[in-house]
Amino acid sequence: MDLERIKRVGIAAACNGAKVLREHFGRLRSVQKKGAIDLVTEADVRSEAAIIDTISAAFPDHAILAEESGIHAGSGGRWIIDPLDGTTNFAHNLPLFCVSIAFAAGDRLLAGFVLAPLLGELFVGVRDQGAQLNGTPISVSSTPMLAESLLVTGFPYDHQTIFEPLMERFSRCLTATQGVRRLGSAALDLCYVANGRFDGFWEQHLKPWDTAAGFVVATEAGARTTVFSGAPYSIDKDEILSTNGPIHDELLNLLEL
């Protein structure tokens, strides 16, 4: 597998998707609803098309799993795409959103690309090559204990179906730490764990495109990532806990209900 070529194409695809998002930011003509609070805009759709066009031009045989257009059959590799992670932020003119693209061979996630266009931040992680922010190596924090940590979490679109356990976990973590933030983009949350802005991140009811790219970036930056039981994370699981490592077991205990 030519990971250098994968990296070049992944970055190019992220940049092309991000260009569409910049063009549409603050200029949306319509916002559709996939659910009560789950939004989709023309920016999502056009960004995804630009990303897929870029990837397909370089790897016409590869499979694609994309949030808006679903499964595109193929072989030789699979790209997992969220063309706009943080759509609600985008629709409200908040700059906390990104393009998220991962590459997998079989069940192994090998590369992740997360680009926040208005923040000017490109996170890249490649298996066994480390993680970078705008070309500079990054690593997780060294915060030794939960009481000294700053965490980030997310609330799923169907939060009303799990409201009580969601609030119980949130309350426990808020009480035990220096604070908990909620940014609205799981991909950025994972990348912010990767470069030490946050010490840990947890969320549930997620899709593969929400976490695949950020997982690679975080892992390559030294993060420990599991599900709430402590079992290994994989993209077919709908929950994730990613930390700097030292606080992981403490945080697992708080998430156990």
Coordinates of C-alpha atoms in Angstrom, one line a residue:
M1 CA 0.0 0.0 0.0
D2 CA 1.5 3.3 -1.1
L3 CA 0.7 5.4 1.9
E4 CA 2.5 8.5 0.6
R5 CA 0.2 8.5 -2.4
I6 CA -2.8 8.0 -0.1
K7 CA -1.6 10.9 2.0
R8 CA -1.3 13.2 -1.0
V9 CA -4.7 12.3 -2.4
G10 CA -6.3 12.5 1.1
I11 CA -5.0 16.0 1.6
A12 CA -6.0 17.1 -1.8
A13 CA -9.5 15.8 -1.3
A14 CA -9.8 17.5 2.1
C15 CA -8.7 20.8 0.5
N16 CA -11.2 20.5 -2.3
G17 CA -14.0 19.8 0.1
A18 CA -12.9 22.7 2.3
K19 CA -12.9 25.1 -0.6
V20 CA -16.6 24.3 -1.2
L21 CA -17.3 24.9 2.5
R22 CA -15.5 28.3 2.5
E23 CA -17.5 29.3 -0.5
H24 CA -20.8 28.5 1.1
F25 CA -20.1 29.7 4.7
G26 CA -22.4 32.5 5.6
R27 CA -24.2 32.2 2.2
L28 CA -26.6 29.2 2.7
R29 CA -29.7 29.4 0.7
S30 CA -31.5 26.4 2.4
V31 CA -31.0 24.0 5.2
Q32 CA -32.7 20.6 5.2
K33 CA -33.5 18.3 8.1
K34 CA -32.6 14.6 8.1
G35 CA -34.1 14.4 11.6
A36 CA -35.5 16.8 14.2
I37 CA -32.1 18.5 14.8
D38 CA -29.9 16.6 12.2
L39 CA -29.2 19.1 9.4
V40 CA -27.9 18.9 5.9
T41 CA -27.0 21.8 3.6
E42 CA -26.0 22.2 0.0
A43 CA -22.5 22.7 1.3
D44 CA -22.5 19.1 2.7
V45 CA -23.6 17.7 -0.6
R46 CA -21.2 19.7 -2.8
S47 CA -18.3 19.2 -0.5
E48 CA -18.8 15.5 -0.6
A49 CA -19.0 15.5 -4.4
A50 CA -15.7 17.4 -4.7
I51 CA -14.1 15.0 -2.3
I52 CA -15.3 11.9 -4.1
D53 CA -14.3 13.3 -7.5
T54 CA -10.8 13.9 -6.2
I55 CA -10.5 10.4 -4.7
S56 CA -12.1 8.6 -7.7
A57 CA -9.8 10.3 -10.1
A58 CA -6.8 8.9 -8.4
F59 CA -8.2 5.6 -7.2
P60 CA -11.2 4.7 -9.4
D61 CA -11.4 1.1 -8.0
H62 CA -11.6 2.1 -4.3
A63 CA -14.7 1.8 -2.2
I64 CA -16.2 4.8 -0.5
L65 CA -18.5 5.2 2.5
A66 CA -19.8 8.8 2.6
E67 CA -22.3 10.4 5.0
E68 CA -24.6 11.9 2.4
S69 CA -24.4 9.5 -0.6
G70 CA -23.8 6.2 1.3
I71 CA -21.8 3.3 -0.1
H72 CA -19.9 3.3 -3.3
A73 CA -18.7 -0.2 -4.1
G74 CA -15.1 -0.9 -4.9
S75 CA -12.0 -2.8 -3.9
G76 CA -8.3 -2.2 -3.0
G77 CA -9.2 0.3 -0.2
R78 CA -12.0 2.2 1.4
W79 CA -12.4 5.9 2.0
I80 CA -14.7 7.1 4.9
I81 CA -15.9 10.6 4.4
D82 CA -17.7 13.3 6.4
P83 CA -17.8 16.3 4.1
L84 CA -18.9 18.6 6.8
D85 CA -18.6 17.5 10.4
G86 CA -20.3 20.2 12.5
T87 CA -23.1 21.0 10.1
T88 CA -25.2 22.7 12.9
N89 CA -22.3 25.0 13.7
F90 CA -21.8 25.7 10.0
A91 CA -25.5 26.6 9.5
H92 CA -25.3 29.0 12.4
N93 CA -22.1 30.6 11.1
L94 CA -19.8 29.2 13.8
P95 CA -16.4 28.4 12.4
L96 CA -16.0 25.1 14.4
F97 CA -16.5 22.6 11.6
C98 CA -14.3 20.5 9.4
V99 CA -13.8 18.0 6.5
S100 CA -13.0 14.5 7.8
I101 CA -11.6 11.8 5.6
A102 CA -10.1 8.4 6.6
F103 CA -8.6 5.6 4.5
A104 CA -8.8 1.9 5.5
A105 CA -7.5 -1.3 4.0
G106 CA -9.7 -4.1 5.2
D107 CA -10.5 -3.5 8.8
R108 CA -7.4 -1.4 9.4
L109 CA -7.6 2.4 9.5
L110 CA -4.4 3.6 7.9
A111 CA -4.7 7.4 7.4
G112 CA -6.9 10.3 8.6
F113 CA -7.2 13.8 7.3
V114 CA -9.2 16.5 9.2
L115 CA -9.2 20.0 7.8
A116 CA -10.9 23.0 9.6
P117 CA -11.1 25.6 6.8
L118 CA -11.9 28.7 8.7
L119 CA -9.4 27.9 11.5
G120 CA -6.7 27.1 9.0
E121 CA -5.8 23.8 10.7
L122 CA -5.0 20.6 8.8
F123 CA -4.5 17.5 11.0
V124 CA -3.0 14.4 9.4
G125 CA -2.3 11.0 10.8
V126 CA -0.7 8.1 9.0
R127 CA -0.3 4.6 10.5
D128 CA 3.2 4.3 12.1
Q129 CA 4.2 7.8 10.9
G130 CA 2.8 10.0 13.7
A131 CA 0.4 12.9 13.6
Q132 CA 0.8 16.4 12.4
L133 CA -0.9 19.8 12.6
N134 CA 0.0 21.9 9.6
G135 CA 3.1 19.8 9.1
T136 CA 4.3 20.0 12.7
P137 CA 4.3 16.9 14.8
I138 CA 1.8 16.8 17.6
S139 CA 1.2 14.6 20.7
V140 CA -1.3 14.2 23.5
S141 CA -1.1 16.0 26.8
S142 CA 0.8 14.7 29.8
T143 CA -1.9 15.6 32.3
P144 CA -1.5 13.0 35.0
M145 CA -4.9 12.8 36.6
L146 CA -8.6 13.4 35.9
A147 CA -8.9 16.2 38.5
E148 CA -6.4 18.3 36.4
S149 CA -7.9 17.6 33.0
L150 CA -10.1 19.4 30.6
L151 CA -12.5 17.2 28.7
V152 CA -14.8 17.5 25.6
T153 CA -17.9 15.6 24.8
G154 CA -20.8 15.6 22.3
F155 CA -24.5 15.1 22.4
P156 CA -26.0 12.8 19.7
Y157 CA -28.9 14.0 17.6
D158 CA -31.1 11.4 19.3
H159 CA -30.1 12.6 22.7
Q160 CA -33.7 12.4 24.0
T161 CA -33.6 8.6 23.7
I162 CA -30.7 8.3 26.1
F163 CA -31.1 11.6 28.1
E164 CA -30.7 10.2 31.6
P165 CA -27.5 8.2 31.1
L166 CA -26.1 11.0 28.9
M167 CA -26.7 13.6 31.7
E168 CA -25.4 11.2 34.4
R169 CA -22.1 10.7 32.6
F170 CA -21.8 14.4 31.9
S171 CA -22.5 15.3 35.5
R172 CA -19.9 12.9 36.8
C173 CA -17.2 14.2 34.4
L174 CA -18.0 17.8 35.1
T175 CA -17.7 17.3 38.8
A176 CA -14.5 15.3 38.6
T177 CA -12.5 17.6 36.2
Q178 CA -11.5 21.2 35.6
G179 CA -14.3 21.4 33.0
V180 CA -16.1 19.8 30.1
R181 CA -16.6 21.5 26.7
R182 CA -19.0 20.7 23.9
L183 CA -17.8 21.9 20.4
G184 CA -20.2 20.1 18.0
S185 CA -17.6 18.2 15.9
A186 CA -16.4 14.8 16.9
A187 CA -13.6 14.9 14.4
L188 CA -12.2 18.1 15.8
D189 CA -12.7 16.8 19.4
L190 CA -10.4 13.8 18.6
C191 CA -7.8 16.0 16.9
Y192 CA -7.9 18.4 19.9
V193 CA -7.1 15.4 22.2
A194 CA -4.3 14.6 19.7
N195 CA -2.6 17.9 20.1
G196 CA -3.2 18.3 23.8
R197 CA -5.9 20.9 23.9
F198 CA -8.2 18.4 25.6
D199 CA -7.1 15.5 27.8
G200 CA -10.1 13.3 26.9
F201 CA -13.2 13.0 24.7
W202 CA -16.2 10.7 24.9
E203 CA -19.4 10.4 22.9
Q204 CA -22.0 7.8 22.0
H205 CA -24.4 7.1 19.1
L206 CA -21.8 8.0 16.5
K207 CA -21.3 6.9 12.9
P208 CA -18.0 5.7 11.2
W209 CA -17.5 8.9 9.4
D210 CA -17.7 10.9 12.7
T211 CA -14.7 9.2 14.2
A212 CA -12.6 7.3 11.7
A213 CA -10.2 10.1 10.6
G214 CA -9.9 11.6 14.1
F215 CA -9.2 8.2 15.6
V216 CA -6.1 7.8 13.3
V217 CA -4.9 11.3 14.2
A218 CA -5.4 10.7 17.9
T219 CA -3.8 7.3 17.9
E220 CA -0.7 8.4 16.0
A221 CA -0.4 11.3 18.5
G222 CA -0.3 8.8 21.4
A223 CA -3.9 8.7 22.5
R224 CA -5.5 5.6 24.1
T225 CA -8.9 4.9 22.5
T226 CA -11.6 2.4 23.6
V227 CA -15.3 2.1 23.9
F228 CA -17.0 2.7 27.3
S229 CA -16.4 -0.9 28.4
G230 CA -12.7 -0.6 27.9
A231 CA -12.8 -2.8 24.8
P232 CA -10.9 -1.7 21.7
Y233 CA -12.5 1.0 19.5
S234 CA -13.5 0.1 15.9
I235 CA -15.7 2.0 13.5
D236 CA -18.5 -0.4 13.8
K237 CA -19.0 0.6 17.4
D238 CA -21.2 3.7 18.1
E239 CA -19.3 5.0 21.1
I240 CA -15.8 6.2 21.8
L241 CA -13.5 7.3 24.6
S242 CA -10.1 8.8 23.6
T243 CA -7.7 10.2 26.2
N244 CA -4.0 11.1 26.7
G245 CA -3.6 7.7 28.5
P246 CA -2.9 8.5 32.2
I247 CA -6.6 9.6 32.8
H248 CA -8.1 6.8 30.8
D249 CA -9.0 4.3 33.5
E250 CA -10.3 7.0 35.8
L251 CA -12.6 8.2 33.0
L252 CA -13.7 4.7 32.2
N253 CA -14.9 4.3 35.8
L254 CA -17.0 7.5 35.5
L255 CA -18.6 6.4 32.2
E256 CA -19.6 3.0 33.6
L257 CA -23.3 3.0 34.6

